[in-house]
Amino acid sequence: MPVEKTIEKARVELDAGNVRRAKEILRSSLGNYGYSPRLFRAYADVLLALDEPAQAGRYLFFSIDILEDEHRAPVEAFLAKSSTGGYKSILMSSPSAGVSRLSELPEYSRRKLEELGAPEDLSKVYSDAGGWWVATGCALAAAAVISLSGIGLWTVIRWIIN
């Protein structure tokens, strides 16, 4: 189903007062269409209707060209929460992971990310996201599982013998 039909289906539910159903429709479609500012904007509107401004700000940030007064508080809440690590933390907390160029983003988010030093080519930002921390974490988790399995096996053997 094209993104326009999905948005229209959600709008019908929203107009009928079925806000939760509209949220379900849009939320289930977020992963299907990749980066879609129109879909993000529709989802943000539903989140605002459900009084979830912090989450709405996240989707508004990546869907608006101009920050209007009515959206200032949710977007600023998102930025305050997500910009502690600069542009990388904003991009990594974004629903738009997959945008490869800064120029693909709407005017407002592009300008804000440029102010924070984001490069035009975003593919390296996403590929460097975990780095060696992820590999180290996985290795430590595997070592913990193996150690605990060994301890458990030893305990069972001692219990059987005694």
PDB file of C-alpha atoms in Angstrom:
ATOM      1  CA  MET A   1       0.000   0.000   0.000  1.00  0.00           C
ATOM      2  CA  PRO A   2       1.464   3.418  -0.934  1.00  0.00           C
ATOM      3  CA  VAL A   3       2.376   5.728   1.937  1.00  0.00           C
ATOM      4  CA  GLU A   4      -0.397   8.165   0.962  1.00  0.00           C
ATOM      5  CA  LYS A   5      -3.053   5.470   1.372  1.00  0.00           C
ATOM      6  CA  THR A   6      -1.624   4.462   4.742  1.00  0.00           C
ATOM      7  CA  ILE A   7      -1.712   8.062   5.934  1.00  0.00           C
ATOM      8  CA  GLU A   8      -5.265   8.475   4.631  1.00  0.00           C
ATOM      9  CA  LYS A   9      -6.372   5.285   6.382  1.00  0.00           C
ATOM     10  CA  ALA A  10      -4.931   6.617   9.639  1.00  0.00           C
ATOM     11  CA  ARG A  11      -6.577  10.025   9.076  1.00  0.00           C
ATOM     12  CA  VAL A  12      -9.969   8.337   8.691  1.00  0.00           C
ATOM     13  CA  GLU A  13      -9.446   6.543  12.010  1.00  0.00           C
ATOM     14  CA  LEU A  14      -8.230   9.752  13.643  1.00  0.00           C
ATOM     15  CA  ASP A  15     -11.250  11.707  12.377  1.00  0.00           C
ATOM     16  CA  ALA A  16     -13.516   8.953  13.715  1.00  0.00           C
ATOM     17  CA  GLY A  17     -11.937   9.368  17.147  1.00  0.00           C
ATOM     18  CA  ASN A  18      -9.963   6.122  16.992  1.00  0.00           C
ATOM     19  CA  VAL A  19      -6.640   7.701  17.893  1.00  0.00           C
ATOM     20  CA  ARG A  20      -5.058   4.482  19.148  1.00  0.00           C
ATOM     21  CA  ARG A  21      -6.001   2.664  15.937  1.00  0.00           C
ATOM     22  CA  ALA A  22      -4.510   5.498  13.875  1.00  0.00           C
ATOM     23  CA  LYS A  23      -1.307   5.152  15.897  1.00  0.00           C
ATOM     24  CA  GLU A  24      -1.217   1.393  15.262  1.00  0.00           C
ATOM     25  CA  ILE A  25      -1.661   1.880  11.519  1.00  0.00           C
ATOM     26  CA  LEU A  26       1.120   4.438  11.261  1.00  0.00           C
ATOM     27  CA  ARG A  27       3.488   2.761  13.705  1.00  0.00           C
ATOM     28  CA  SER A  28       3.292  -0.551  11.879  1.00  0.00           C
ATOM     29  CA  SER A  29       4.113   1.255   8.637  1.00  0.00           C
ATOM     30  CA  LEU A  30       7.175   3.148   9.858  1.00  0.00           C
ATOM     31  CA  GLY A  31       9.560   0.326   8.996  1.00  0.00           C
ATOM     32  CA  ASN A  32       7.939  -0.404   5.653  1.00  0.00           C
ATOM     33  CA  TYR A  33       8.537   2.893   3.887  1.00  0.00           C
ATOM     34  CA  GLY A  34      12.029   3.851   5.018  1.00  0.00           C
ATOM     35  CA  TYR A  35      12.502   7.559   5.497  1.00  0.00           C
ATOM     36  CA  SER A  36       9.206   9.307   4.731  1.00  0.00           C
ATOM     37  CA  PRO A  37       8.763  12.832   6.136  1.00  0.00           C
ATOM     38  CA  ARG A  38       5.015  12.719   5.349  1.00  0.00           C
ATOM     39  CA  LEU A  39       4.581   9.497   7.308  1.00  0.00           C
ATOM     40  CA  PHE A  40       6.681  10.844  10.194  1.00  0.00           C
ATOM     41  CA  ARG A  41       4.586  14.015  10.273  1.00  0.00           C
ATOM     42  CA  ALA A  42       1.322  12.053  10.340  1.00  0.00           C
ATOM     43  CA  TYR A  43       2.678   9.852  13.130  1.00  0.00           C
ATOM     44  CA  ALA A  44       3.812  12.926  15.086  1.00  0.00           C
ATOM     45  CA  ASP A  45       0.315  14.414  14.781  1.00  0.00           C
ATOM     46  CA  VAL A  46      -1.184  11.231  16.229  1.00  0.00           C
ATOM     47  CA  LEU A  47       1.368  11.214  19.059  1.00  0.00           C
ATOM     48  CA  LEU A  48       0.448  14.820  19.849  1.00  0.00           C
ATOM     49  CA  ALA A  49      -3.232  13.832  19.903  1.00  0.00           C
ATOM     50  CA  LEU A  50      -2.302  11.124  22.427  1.00  0.00           C
ATOM     51  CA  ASP A  51      -0.422  13.705  24.518  1.00  0.00           C
ATOM     52  CA  GLU A  52       2.994  12.161  23.882  1.00  0.00           C
ATOM     53  CA  PRO A  53       4.935  15.345  23.054  1.00  0.00           C
ATOM     54  CA  ALA A  54       8.448  14.025  23.705  1.00  0.00           C
ATOM     55  CA  GLN A  55       7.989  11.168  21.253  1.00  0.00           C
ATOM     56  CA  ALA A  56       6.179  13.435  18.784  1.00  0.00           C
ATOM     57  CA  GLY A  57       9.129  15.841  18.831  1.00  0.00           C
ATOM     58  CA  ARG A  58      11.365  13.096  17.559  1.00  0.00           C
ATOM     59  CA  TYR A  59       9.212  12.567  14.474  1.00  0.00           C
ATOM     60  CA  LEU A  60       8.494  16.265  13.991  1.00  0.00           C
ATOM     61  CA  PHE A  61      12.213  17.046  13.962  1.00  0.00           C
ATOM     62  CA  PHE A  62      12.717  14.764  10.972  1.00  0.00           C
ATOM     63  CA  SER A  63       9.604  15.865   9.083  1.00  0.00           C
ATOM     64  CA  ILE A  64       9.304  19.669   9.187  1.00  0.00           C
ATOM     65  CA  ASP A  65      10.905  22.389   7.100  1.00  0.00           C
ATOM     66  CA  ILE A  66       9.936  25.229   9.437  1.00  0.00           C
ATOM     67  CA  LEU A  67       9.607  25.020  13.202  1.00  0.00           C
ATOM     68  CA  GLU A  68       6.235  26.536  14.053  1.00  0.00           C
ATOM     69  CA  ASP A  69       5.344  27.707  17.562  1.00  0.00           C
ATOM     70  CA  GLU A  70       2.905  24.832  18.116  1.00  0.00           C
ATOM     71  CA  HIS A  71       5.720  22.312  17.576  1.00  0.00           C
ATOM     72  CA  ARG A  72       8.505  24.173  19.356  1.00  0.00           C
ATOM     73  CA  ALA A  73       8.068  22.502  22.773  1.00  0.00           C
ATOM     74  CA  PRO A  74       8.007  18.873  21.524  1.00  0.00           C
ATOM     75  CA  VAL A  75      10.955  19.397  19.168  1.00  0.00           C
ATOM     76  CA  GLU A  76      13.001  21.208  21.803  1.00  0.00           C
ATOM     77  CA  ALA A  77      12.241  18.405  24.278  1.00  0.00           C
ATOM     78  CA  PHE A  78      13.546  15.871  21.757  1.00  0.00           C
ATOM     79  CA  LEU A  79      16.665  17.926  21.083  1.00  0.00           C
ATOM     80  CA  ALA A  80      17.360  18.464  24.782  1.00  0.00           C
ATOM     81  CA  LYS A  81      17.156  14.730  25.366  1.00  0.00           C
ATOM     82  CA  SER A  82      18.987  13.598  22.241  1.00  0.00           C
ATOM     83  CA  SER A  83      21.633  16.208  21.508  1.00  0.00           C
ATOM     84  CA  THR A  84      23.899  15.555  24.496  1.00  0.00           C
ATOM     85  CA  GLY A  85      26.283  13.657  22.216  1.00  0.00           C
ATOM     86  CA  GLY A  86      26.013  16.140  19.354  1.00  0.00           C
ATOM     87  CA  TYR A  87      24.677  15.358  15.918  1.00  0.00           C
ATOM     88  CA  LYS A  88      25.607  11.662  16.183  1.00  0.00           C
ATOM     89  CA  SER A  89      23.293  11.042  19.117  1.00  0.00           C
ATOM     90  CA  ILE A  90      20.446  12.851  17.341  1.00  0.00           C
ATOM     91  CA  LEU A  91      20.931  10.772  14.214  1.00  0.00           C
ATOM     92  CA  MET A  92      21.229   7.521  16.143  1.00  0.00           C
ATOM     93  CA  SER A  93      18.027   8.226  18.077  1.00  0.00           C
ATOM     94  CA  SER A  94      16.225   9.157  14.913  1.00  0.00           C
ATOM     95  CA  PRO A  95      13.576   7.158  13.126  1.00  0.00           C
ATOM     96  CA  SER A  96      15.365   8.045   9.898  1.00  0.00           C
ATOM     97  CA  ALA A  97      18.450   5.890  10.267  1.00  0.00           C
ATOM     98  CA  GLY A  98      19.066   5.077   6.668  1.00  0.00           C
ATOM     99  CA  VAL A  99      19.201   8.581   5.251  1.00  0.00           C
ATOM    100  CA  SER A 100      22.594   8.627   3.590  1.00  0.00           C
ATOM    101  CA  ARG A 101      22.908  12.357   2.871  1.00  0.00           C
ATOM    102  CA  LEU A 102      22.153  15.379   5.004  1.00  0.00           C
ATOM    103  CA  SER A 103      20.515  17.034   1.987  1.00  0.00           C
ATOM    104  CA  GLU A 104      17.776  14.347   2.042  1.00  0.00           C
ATOM    105  CA  LEU A 105      16.431  15.740   5.321  1.00  0.00           C
ATOM    106  CA  PRO A 106      13.891  18.561   5.631  1.00  0.00           C
ATOM    107  CA  GLU A 107      15.203  22.112   5.984  1.00  0.00           C
ATOM    108  CA  TYR A 108      14.853  22.442   9.758  1.00  0.00           C
ATOM    109  CA  SER A 109      16.584  19.194  10.723  1.00  0.00           C
ATOM    110  CA  ARG A 110      19.264  19.690   8.074  1.00  0.00           C
ATOM    111  CA  ARG A 111      20.047  23.181   9.375  1.00  0.00           C
ATOM    112  CA  LYS A 112      20.139  22.048  13.037  1.00  0.00           C
ATOM    113  CA  LEU A 113      22.396  19.102  12.255  1.00  0.00           C
ATOM    114  CA  GLU A 114      24.711  21.334  10.201  1.00  0.00           C
ATOM    115  CA  GLU A 115      24.980  23.681  13.204  1.00  0.00           C
ATOM    116  CA  LEU A 116      26.111  20.695  15.274  1.00  0.00           C
ATOM    117  CA  GLY A 117      28.752  19.757  12.696  1.00  0.00           C
ATOM    118  CA  ALA A 118      27.077  16.899  10.819  1.00  0.00           C
ATOM    119  CA  PRO A 119      28.759  16.028   7.509  1.00  0.00           C
ATOM    120  CA  GLU A 120      26.851  15.822   4.231  1.00  0.00           C
ATOM    121  CA  ASP A 121      27.650  12.106   3.942  1.00  0.00           C
ATOM    122  CA  LEU A 122      25.831  10.425   6.844  1.00  0.00           C
ATOM    123  CA  SER A 123      26.609   6.825   5.901  1.00  0.00           C
ATOM    124  CA  LYS A 124      29.874   6.901   7.887  1.00  0.00           C
ATOM    125  CA  VAL A 125      28.013   8.198  10.957  1.00  0.00           C
ATOM    126  CA  TYR A 126      25.731   5.156  10.924  1.00  0.00           C
ATOM    127  CA  SER A 127      28.523   2.683  10.191  1.00  0.00           C
ATOM    128  CA  ASP A 128      30.693   4.038  13.043  1.00  0.00           C
ATOM    129  CA  ALA A 129      27.812   3.923  15.510  1.00  0.00           C
ATOM    130  CA  GLY A 130      28.867   0.926  17.552  1.00  0.00           C
ATOM    131  CA  GLY A 131      32.496   0.509  16.710  1.00  0.00           C
ATOM    132  CA  TRP A 132      34.583  -1.673  18.962  1.00  0.00           C
ATOM    133  CA  TRP A 133      32.178  -1.136  21.898  1.00  0.00           C
ATOM    134  CA  VAL A 134      29.656  -3.470  20.323  1.00  0.00           C
ATOM    135  CA  ALA A 135      32.247  -6.177  19.680  1.00  0.00           C
ATOM    136  CA  THR A 136      33.622  -5.847  23.210  1.00  0.00           C
ATOM    137  CA  GLY A 137      30.131  -6.009  24.710  1.00  0.00           C
ATOM    138  CA  CYS A 138      29.287  -9.132  22.729  1.00  0.00           C
ATOM    139  CA  ALA A 139      32.555 -10.804  23.736  1.00  0.00           C
ATOM    140  CA  LEU A 140      31.967 -10.003  27.421  1.00  0.00           C
ATOM    141  CA  ALA A 141      28.390 -11.272  27.246  1.00  0.00           C
ATOM    142  CA  ALA A 142      29.558 -14.520  25.621  1.00  0.00           C
ATOM    143  CA  ALA A 143      32.264 -14.958  28.273  1.00  0.00           C
ATOM    144  CA  ALA A 144      29.693 -14.406  31.033  1.00  0.00           C
ATOM    145  CA  VAL A 145      27.312 -16.979  29.540  1.00  0.00           C
ATOM    146  CA  ILE A 146      30.094 -19.551  29.176  1.00  0.00           C
ATOM    147  CA  SER A 147      31.340 -18.917  32.736  1.00  0.00           C
ATOM    148  CA  LEU A 148      27.875 -19.159  34.239  1.00  0.00           C
ATOM    149  CA  SER A 149      27.156 -22.316  32.249  1.00  0.00           C
ATOM    150  CA  GLY A 150      30.355 -23.879  33.593  1.00  0.00           C
ATOM    151  CA  ILE A 151      29.483 -22.929  37.168  1.00  0.00           C
ATOM    152  CA  GLY A 152      25.985 -24.319  36.731  1.00  0.00           C
ATOM    153  CA  LEU A 153      27.283 -27.570  35.271  1.00  0.00           C
ATOM    154  CA  TRP A 154      29.804 -27.953  38.115  1.00  0.00           C
ATOM    155  CA  THR A 155      27.053 -27.334  40.683  1.00  0.00           C
ATOM    156  CA  VAL A 156      24.790 -29.972  39.120  1.00  0.00           C
ATOM    157  CA  ILE A 157      27.622 -32.538  38.974  1.00  0.00           C
ATOM    158  CA  ARG A 158      28.494 -31.928  42.641  1.00  0.00           C
ATOM    159  CA  TRP A 159      24.821 -32.246  43.597  1.00  0.00           C
ATOM    160  CA  ILE A 160      24.493 -35.582  41.757  1.00  0.00           C
ATOM    161  CA  ILE A 161      27.707 -36.995  43.268  1.00  0.00           C
ATOM    162  CA  ASN A 162      26.780 -36.043  46.839  1.00  0.00           C
TER     163      ASN A 162
END
